[in-house]
CSV table of C-alpha atoms and ligand atoms in Angstrom, one decimal:
chain,number,residue,atom,x,y,z
A,1,MET,CA,-62.9,91.9,93.8
A,2,LYS,CA,-64.4,94.6,91.6
A,3,SER,CA,-63.0,97.4,93.7
A,4,VAL,CA,-59.5,95.8,93.6
A,5,LEU,CA,-59.7,95.7,89.8
A,6,PHE,CA,-60.8,99.3,89.7
A,7,SER,CA,-58.0,100.5,92.0
A,8,ARG,CA,-55.4,98.6,89.8
A,9,PHE,CA,-56.9,100.3,86.7
A,10,PHE,CA,-56.5,103.8,88.2
A,11,ILE,CA,-53.0,103.1,89.3
A,12,LEU,CA,-52.0,101.9,85.8
A,13,LEU,CA,-54.0,104.7,83.9
A,14,PRO,CA,-51.4,107.5,84.3
A,15,TRP,CA,-48.6,105.2,83.1
A,16,ILE,CA,-50.6,104.1,80.0
A,17,LEU,CA,-51.3,107.8,79.2
A,18,ILE,CA,-47.6,108.7,79.5
A,19,VAL,CA,-46.6,105.9,77.1
A,20,ILE,CA,-49.2,107.0,74.6
A,21,ILE,CA,-48.0,110.6,74.8
A,22,MET,CA,-44.4,109.6,74.4
A,23,LEU,CA,-45.1,107.5,71.3
A,24,ASP,CA,-47.0,110.4,69.8
A,25,VAL,CA,-44.2,112.9,70.4
A,26,ASP,CA,-41.6,110.5,68.8
A,27,THR,CA,-43.5,110.2,65.6
A,28,ARG,CA,-43.7,114.0,65.2
A,29,ARG,CA,-39.9,114.4,65.1
A,30,PRO,CA,-38.7,115.4,61.7
A,31,ALA,CA,-36.9,112.7,59.7
A,32,PRO,CA,-33.1,112.8,59.8
A,33,PRO,CA,-31.6,114.4,56.7
A,34,LEU,CA,-31.0,112.0,53.8
A,35,THR,CA,-27.4,112.9,53.4
A,36,PRO,CA,-25.1,114.1,56.2
A,37,ARG,CA,-23.5,117.5,55.7
A,38,PRO,CA,-19.8,117.1,55.0
A,39,TYR,CA,-18.9,119.4,57.9
A,40,PHE,CA,-20.6,121.5,60.4
A,41,SER,CA,-22.0,124.8,59.3
A,42,PRO,CA,-24.2,127.1,61.2
A,43,TYR,CA,-25.3,128.8,57.9
A,44,PRO,CA,-28.0,127.8,55.5
A,45,VAL,CA,-27.2,128.2,51.8
A,46,GLY,CA,-28.5,131.4,50.1
A,47,ARG,CA,-28.5,132.5,46.5
A,48,GLY,CA,-25.3,131.8,44.7
A,49,GLY,CA,-24.1,129.6,47.5
A,50,VAL,CA,-23.2,132.3,50.0
A,51,ARG,CA,-24.1,131.1,53.5
A,52,LEU,CA,-26.7,133.3,55.2
A,53,PRO,CA,-26.4,133.5,59.0
A,54,LEU,CA,-29.3,132.0,60.9
A,55,ARG,CA,-31.6,134.4,62.7
A,56,ARG,CA,-31.5,133.9,66.4
A,57,GLY,CA,-33.2,135.1,69.6
A,58,SER,CA,-36.1,137.5,69.4
A,59,SER,CA,-36.1,137.7,65.6
A,60,GLY,CA,-37.4,134.1,65.7
A,61,ARG,CA,-40.0,134.5,63.0
A,62,VAL,CA,-38.3,132.2,60.6
A,63,ALA,CA,-37.6,129.6,63.3
A,64,GLU,CA,-41.3,129.7,64.4
A,65,LYS,CA,-42.5,129.1,60.9
A,66,ARG,CA,-40.2,126.2,60.6
A,67,ASN,CA,-41.7,124.5,63.6
A,68,GLU,CA,-45.3,124.9,62.4
A,69,SER,CA,-44.8,123.0,59.1
A,70,ARG,CA,-42.9,119.8,59.2
A,71,PRO,CA,-39.6,120.3,57.3
A,72,GLN,CA,-39.6,118.2,54.1
A,73,PRO,CA,-36.2,116.9,52.7
A,74,GLN,CA,-35.4,119.3,49.8
A,75,PRO,CA,-33.5,118.1,46.8
A,76,GLN,CA,-30.3,120.3,46.8
A,77,PRO,CA,-29.5,121.7,43.4
A,78,LEU,CA,-25.9,120.6,42.5
A,79,LEU,CA,-23.9,123.7,43.4
A,80,PRO,CA,-20.6,124.0,41.4
A,81,THR,CA,-17.7,123.7,43.8
A,82,ILE,CA,-15.5,126.7,43.8
A,83,TYR,CA,-11.8,125.8,44.0
A,84,ALA,CA,-9.7,128.6,45.3
A,85,ILE,CA,-5.9,128.2,44.7
A,86,THR,CA,-3.9,130.4,47.1
A,87,PRO,CA,-0.1,130.6,46.8
A,88,THR,CA,1.4,131.6,50.2
A,89,TYR,CA,4.8,132.0,51.7
A,90,SER,CA,6.3,132.5,55.1
A,91,ARG,CA,6.5,136.0,56.4
A,92,PRO,CA,5.5,137.9,59.5
A,93,VAL,CA,2.0,138.8,58.2
A,94,GLN,CA,1.2,135.3,56.7
A,95,LYS,CA,-1.1,134.1,59.5
A,96,ALA,CA,-3.0,137.4,59.6
A,97,GLU,CA,-3.5,137.2,55.8
A,98,LEU,CA,-4.7,133.6,55.9
A,99,THR,CA,-7.0,134.4,58.8
A,100,ARG,CA,-8.7,137.2,56.8
A,101,LEU,CA,-9.1,134.8,53.8
A,102,ALA,CA,-10.5,132.0,55.9
A,103,ASN,CA,-13.0,134.3,57.5
A,104,THR,CA,-14.3,135.2,54.0
A,105,PHE,CA,-14.1,131.7,52.5
A,106,ARG,CA,-16.0,130.1,55.5
A,107,GLN,CA,-19.1,132.1,54.5
A,108,VAL,CA,-19.1,130.6,51.0
A,109,ALA,CA,-20.9,127.3,50.4
A,110,GLN,CA,-19.2,124.5,48.6
A,111,LEU,CA,-15.7,126.1,48.5
A,112,HIS,CA,-12.6,124.0,48.5
A,113,TRP,CA,-9.4,125.8,49.4
A,114,ILE,CA,-6.2,124.7,47.8
A,115,LEU,CA,-3.5,126.3,49.8
A,116,VAL,CA,0.0,126.0,48.2
A,117,GLU,CA,3.0,126.9,50.3
A,118,ASP,CA,6.1,128.2,48.6
A,119,ALA,CA,8.3,126.0,50.8
A,120,ALA,CA,10.3,122.8,50.7
A,121,ALA,CA,7.9,121.2,53.3
A,122,ARG,CA,4.5,122.0,54.8
A,123,SER,CA,5.0,124.3,57.7
A,124,GLU,CA,3.6,123.7,61.1
A,125,LEU,CA,2.0,127.1,61.2
A,126,VAL,CA,0.0,126.6,58.1
A,127,SER,CA,-0.9,122.9,59.0
A,128,ARG,CA,-2.1,124.0,62.4
A,129,PHE,CA,-4.0,126.9,60.9
A,130,LEU,CA,-5.8,124.7,58.3
A,131,ALA,CA,-6.7,122.1,60.9
A,132,ARG,CA,-8.7,124.8,62.7
A,133,ALA,CA,-10.0,126.7,59.7
A,134,GLY,CA,-13.3,124.8,59.4
A,135,LEU,CA,-12.9,124.7,55.6
A,136,PRO,CA,-12.6,121.8,53.1
A,137,ASN,CA,-9.0,122.2,52.0
A,138,THR,CA,-6.0,120.6,50.4
A,139,HIS,CA,-2.6,121.6,51.7
A,140,LEU,CA,0.2,121.4,49.1
A,141,HIS,CA,3.8,122.8,48.9
A,142,VAL,CA,6.4,123.4,46.3
A,143,PRO,CA,9.4,125.7,46.7
A,144,THR,CA,10.2,128.4,44.1
A,145,PRO,CA,13.7,127.7,42.8
A,146,ARG,CA,16.2,130.2,44.2
A,147,ARG,CA,17.0,131.6,40.8
A,148,TYR,CA,13.4,132.8,40.4
A,149,LYS,CA,13.2,134.5,43.8
A,150,ARG,CA,14.2,137.9,42.5
A,151,PRO,CA,12.4,141.2,42.3
A,152,GLY,CA,11.0,141.8,38.8
A,153,LEU,CA,10.3,138.1,38.2
A,154,PRO,CA,6.8,136.6,38.3
A,155,ARG,CA,5.7,135.1,41.6
A,156,ALA,CA,3.9,131.9,42.6
A,157,THR,CA,4.2,130.2,39.1
A,158,GLU,CA,5.2,126.8,40.6
A,159,GLN,CA,2.5,127.1,43.3
A,160,ARG,CA,-0.4,127.8,41.0
A,161,ASN,CA,0.8,125.0,38.7
A,162,ALA,CA,0.9,122.6,41.7
A,163,GLY,CA,-2.8,123.5,42.4
A,164,LEU,CA,-3.7,122.9,38.8
A,165,ALA,CA,-2.0,119.5,38.8
A,166,TRP,CA,-3.8,118.5,41.9
A,167,LEU,CA,-7.1,119.5,40.4
A,168,ARG,CA,-6.5,117.5,37.2
A,169,GLN,CA,-5.3,114.5,39.1
A,170,ARG,CA,-8.3,114.5,41.4
A,171,HIS,CA,-10.7,114.5,38.5
A,172,GLN,CA,-8.8,112.3,36.0
A,173,HIS,CA,-11.0,109.2,36.4
A,174,GLN,CA,-14.4,110.7,36.9
A,175,ARG,CA,-16.7,112.8,34.8
A,176,ALA,CA,-16.1,116.4,35.7
A,177,GLN,CA,-18.3,117.5,38.5
A,178,PRO,CA,-19.5,121.1,38.0
A,179,GLY,CA,-16.7,123.3,39.4
A,180,VAL,CA,-15.1,126.7,39.0
A,181,LEU,CA,-11.4,127.6,39.7
A,182,PHE,CA,-10.0,130.9,40.6
A,183,PHE,CA,-6.6,132.2,41.8
A,184,ALA,CA,-7.0,133.8,45.2
A,185,ASP,CA,-3.8,135.5,46.3
A,186,ASP,CA,-3.4,135.7,50.0
A,187,ASP,CA,-3.3,139.5,50.3
A,188,ASN,CA,-6.3,140.5,48.3
A,189,THR,CA,-9.8,141.4,49.6
A,190,TYR,CA,-12.8,139.4,48.4
A,191,SER,CA,-16.5,140.3,48.7
A,192,LEU,CA,-19.0,137.5,49.1
A,193,GLU,CA,-20.9,138.7,46.0
A,194,LEU,CA,-17.8,137.8,43.9
A,195,PHE,CA,-18.5,134.1,44.7
A,196,GLN,CA,-22.1,134.4,43.6
A,197,GLU,CA,-20.9,135.9,40.3
A,198,MET,CA,-18.1,133.4,39.5
A,199,ARG,CA,-20.2,130.4,40.5
A,200,THR,CA,-22.1,130.6,37.1
A,201,THR,CA,-18.9,130.6,35.0
A,202,ARG,CA,-19.5,128.5,31.9
A,203,LYS,CA,-15.9,128.7,30.5
A,204,VAL,CA,-14.0,131.7,31.5
A,205,SER,CA,-15.5,134.7,33.3
A,206,VAL,CA,-14.0,138.1,34.0
A,207,TRP,CA,-14.8,141.2,36.2
A,208,PRO,CA,-13.1,144.4,37.4
A,209,VAL,CA,-10.4,144.5,40.0
A,210,GLY,CA,-10.0,147.4,42.4
A,211,LEU,CA,-6.7,149.1,43.4
A,212,VAL,CA,-4.5,147.7,40.7
A,213,GLY,CA,-2.3,148.8,37.8
A,214,GLY,CA,-1.7,152.2,39.2
A,215,ARG,CA,-5.4,153.0,39.1
A,216,ARG,CA,-8.4,152.8,41.3
A,217,TYR,CA,-9.5,149.9,39.3
A,218,GLU,CA,-9.0,148.0,36.0
A,219,ARG,CA,-11.9,146.5,34.1
A,220,PRO,CA,-12.8,144.7,30.9
A,221,LEU,CA,-14.7,147.0,28.5
A,222,VAL,CA,-18.0,145.4,27.5
A,223,GLU,CA,-20.3,146.1,24.6
A,224,ASN,CA,-23.4,144.1,23.9
A,225,GLY,CA,-22.4,141.5,26.5
A,226,LYS,CA,-19.0,140.9,25.0
A,227,VAL,CA,-15.5,142.0,26.1
A,228,VAL,CA,-14.2,144.5,23.5
A,229,GLY,CA,-11.2,146.0,25.3
A,230,TRP,CA,-9.6,146.9,28.6
A,231,TYR,CA,-9.6,149.9,30.8
A,232,THR,CA,-6.1,149.9,32.3
A,233,GLY,CA,-3.3,152.2,33.1
A,234,TRP,CA,-0.5,149.7,32.6
A,235,ARG,CA,0.6,147.8,29.5
A,236,ALA,CA,-2.6,148.1,27.6
A,237,ASP,CA,-0.9,145.9,24.9
A,238,ARG,CA,-1.4,142.8,27.0
A,239,PRO,CA,-3.7,140.3,25.2
A,240,PHE,CA,-5.7,140.0,28.5
A,241,ALA,CA,-5.0,143.2,30.4
A,242,ILE,CA,-6.3,141.7,33.7
A,243,ASP,CA,-5.0,140.8,37.1
A,244,MET,CA,-5.0,137.3,38.5
A,245,ALA,CA,-7.9,138.2,40.7
A,246,GLY,CA,-10.0,139.2,37.8
A,247,PHE,CA,-11.1,135.9,36.3
A,248,ALA,CA,-12.4,132.4,36.9
A,249,VAL,CA,-12.2,129.2,34.8
A,250,SER,CA,-14.6,126.3,34.8
A,251,LEU,CA,-13.2,123.0,35.9
A,252,GLN,CA,-14.3,121.5,32.5
A,253,VAL,CA,-12.0,124.0,30.7
A,254,ILE,CA,-9.1,123.1,33.0
A,255,LEU,CA,-9.6,119.4,32.4
A,256,SER,CA,-10.0,119.7,28.6
A,257,ASN,CA,-6.8,121.8,28.3
A,258,PRO,CA,-4.4,119.5,30.3
A,259,LYS,CA,-1.3,121.3,29.1
A,260,ALA,CA,-2.4,124.8,30.1
A,261,VAL,CA,0.0,126.0,32.9
A,262,PHE,CA,1.8,129.0,34.1
A,263,LYS,CA,5.2,129.4,32.3
A,264,ARG,CA,8.5,130.6,33.6
A,265,ARG,CA,10.2,130.7,30.3
A,266,GLY,CA,9.7,134.0,28.5
A,267,SER,CA,7.2,135.2,31.1
A,268,GLN,CA,7.4,138.7,32.4
A,269,PRO,CA,5.7,140.1,35.5
A,270,GLY,CA,2.2,141.1,34.7
A,271,MET,CA,2.1,138.8,31.7
A,272,GLN,CA,1.3,135.6,33.6
A,273,GLU,CA,-2.4,136.1,33.3
A,274,SER,CA,-2.3,136.7,29.6
A,275,ASP,CA,0.1,133.8,29.0
A,276,PHE,CA,-2.2,131.5,30.8
A,277,LEU,CA,-5.5,132.7,29.4
A,278,LYS,CA,-4.2,132.6,25.8
A,279,GLN,CA,-3.9,128.8,26.2
A,280,ILE,CA,-7.5,128.3,27.2
A,281,THR,CA,-9.7,131.0,25.7
A,282,THR,CA,-10.1,134.0,23.4
A,283,VAL,CA,-11.2,137.5,24.3
A,284,GLU,CA,-14.4,137.1,22.3
A,285,GLU,CA,-15.3,134.0,24.4
A,286,LEU,CA,-15.0,135.8,27.8
A,287,GLU,CA,-18.1,136.0,30.0
A,288,PRO,CA,-18.4,139.4,31.7
A,289,LYS,CA,-19.7,139.3,35.3
A,290,ALA,CA,-20.4,141.9,37.9
A,291,ASN,CA,-23.1,143.8,36.0
A,292,ASN,CA,-21.2,143.9,32.7
A,293,CYS,CA,-18.0,144.6,34.5
A,294,THR,CA,-19.2,147.8,36.2
A,295,LYS,CA,-18.8,146.6,39.8
A,296,VAL,CA,-15.7,146.1,41.8
A,297,LEU,CA,-16.0,143.0,44.0
A,298,VAL,CA,-12.4,142.2,44.6
A,299,TRP,CA,-9.5,144.5,45.6
A,300,HIS,CA,-5.8,144.0,44.9
A,301,THR,CA,-4.9,145.2,48.4
A,302,ARG,CA,-1.3,144.8,49.3
A,303,THR,CA,-0.3,144.5,52.9
A,304,GLU,CA,2.3,147.0,54.0
A,305,LYS,CA,5.7,145.5,55.0
A,306,VAL,CA,5.6,145.2,58.7
A,307,ASN,CA,7.9,147.3,60.9
A,308,LEU,CA,9.9,145.0,63.1
A,309,ALA,CA,12.6,147.5,64.0
A,310,ASN,CA,12.1,147.0,67.7
A,311,GLU,CA,12.2,143.2,67.7
A,312,PRO,CA,14.9,142.2,70.3
A,313,LYS,CA,17.9,140.3,69.3
A,314,TYR,CA,18.7,139.4,72.9
A,315,HIS,CA,16.4,139.3,75.9
A,316,LEU,CA,13.7,137.6,74.0
A,317,ASP,CA,10.3,137.0,75.6
A,318,THR,CA,10.1,134.1,78.1
A,319,VAL,CA,7.5,132.3,76.0
A,320,LYS,CA,7.5,131.4,72.3
A,321,ILE,CA,4.4,132.7,70.6
A,322,GLU,CA,3.2,132.0,67.1
A,323,VAL,CA,2.1,135.2,65.3
B,401,UGA,C1,0.6,140.8,41.3
B,401,UGA,C2,-0.5,139.8,40.9
B,401,UGA,O1,-1.7,140.2,41.6
B,401,UGA,C3,-0.1,138.4,41.3
B,401,UGA,O2,-1.2,137.5,41.0
B,401,UGA,C4,1.1,138.0,40.5
B,401,UGA,O3,1.5,136.7,40.9
B,401,UGA,C5,2.2,139.0,40.9
B,401,UGA,O4,1.8,140.3,40.7
B,401,UGA,C6,3.5,138.7,40.1
B,401,UGA,O5,4.2,139.6,39.9
B,401,UGA,O6,3.8,137.5,39.8
B,401,UGA,P1,1.5,141.2,43.8
B,401,UGA,O7,0.7,141.8,44.9
B,401,UGA,O8,2.6,142.0,43.3
B,401,UGA,O9,0.6,140.7,42.7
B,401,UGA,O10,2.2,139.8,44.3
B,401,UGA,P2,2.1,139.1,45.7
B,401,UGA,O11,0.8,139.3,46.4
B,401,UGA,O12,3.4,139.4,46.5
B,401,UGA,O13,2.2,137.6,45.3
B,401,UGA,C7,1.2,136.9,44.7
B,401,UGA,C8,0.9,135.6,45.4
B,401,UGA,O14,2.1,134.8,45.4
B,401,UGA,C9,0.5,135.8,46.9
B,401,UGA,O15,-0.5,134.9,47.3
B,401,UGA,C10,1.8,135.4,47.7
B,401,UGA,O16,1.6,134.9,49.0
B,401,UGA,C11,2.4,134.4,46.8
B,401,UGA,N1,3.9,134.4,46.8
B,401,UGA,C12,4.6,135.6,46.7
B,401,UGA,C13,4.6,133.3,47.0
B,401,UGA,O17,4.0,132.2,47.1
B,401,UGA,N2,6.0,133.3,47.0
B,401,UGA,C14,6.7,134.5,46.9
B,401,UGA,O18,8.0,134.4,47.0
B,401,UGA,C15,6.0,135.7,46.8
B,402,MN,MN1,-0.7,140.8,46.1
């Protein structure tokens, strides 16, 4: 009898041990995050909300350290959302421009892309593109009236206003969340550092823009932390001699100035920025960024018109390919 009991005990013993080990392993698993991330991102958030690529493979020092100490749920500081309003229109280089932009924006934490097509309807190309872009976005459209589609007239007035209207509508019933708006034309080049700089905008911030106004750069002139003038080669008489890529506005300022919009009437090319900024701020109030406006972090690159001289009129390709 005793030997039967003994042999049963030894048969059961390994199973009991396995169950104990399994229970122990399970309790060591880190707790799931308190709030789910809004969308997948392989990047942790770094200073100023630029996503830092995770280290992989042999450089696994950081990962090892993480395994040693159990990760604690960290309270995330409320990062102001950056709203980028991009007017865009159909042309051969459109998808290439948007791809370049998305590749930059994807590396910026808490960025919401407001893409506004200059068109009577949302195009399939842009809809498909945004669906795969991996970015929080809003897809709007408004056509520029034909009479305004002429060389020498300001561009993208209606599209930027549509973006502003969406932003105001979205926040009309809630207390303004921290946010920063900037106008990101689809053909410019943006450094990641620019987003770190603009994220701390209190009202309206400004910085230099490269390759604009017939010079290598334009910039606000700063003395004792205040803007006192403009380094520019073109129409220095502008109240705010700055390109659209050279400033950001806090969401609070956009909401507390509900009538501030881009105007067609009386507006000349190059004056849109001044006409808009005049409605919401003064030169004295501007917050200089980029080391007192001494660093170029955005470039007014303009894409060369593409040469399609050899596109066939007849004998087209056998497949239809989106470019
Ligand atoms: C300069 C400024 O950098 C622009 O911010 C300003 O809107 C423009 O002048 C102006 O004259 O109004 P520039 O490079 O000459 O820029 O202008 P584009 O890049 O051709 O256009 C600015 C934005 O409007 C781009 O995002 C572009 O895709 C869009 N756009 C342009 C339209 O949505 N529709 C158009 O017919 C043309
Ligand atoms: Mn441009």
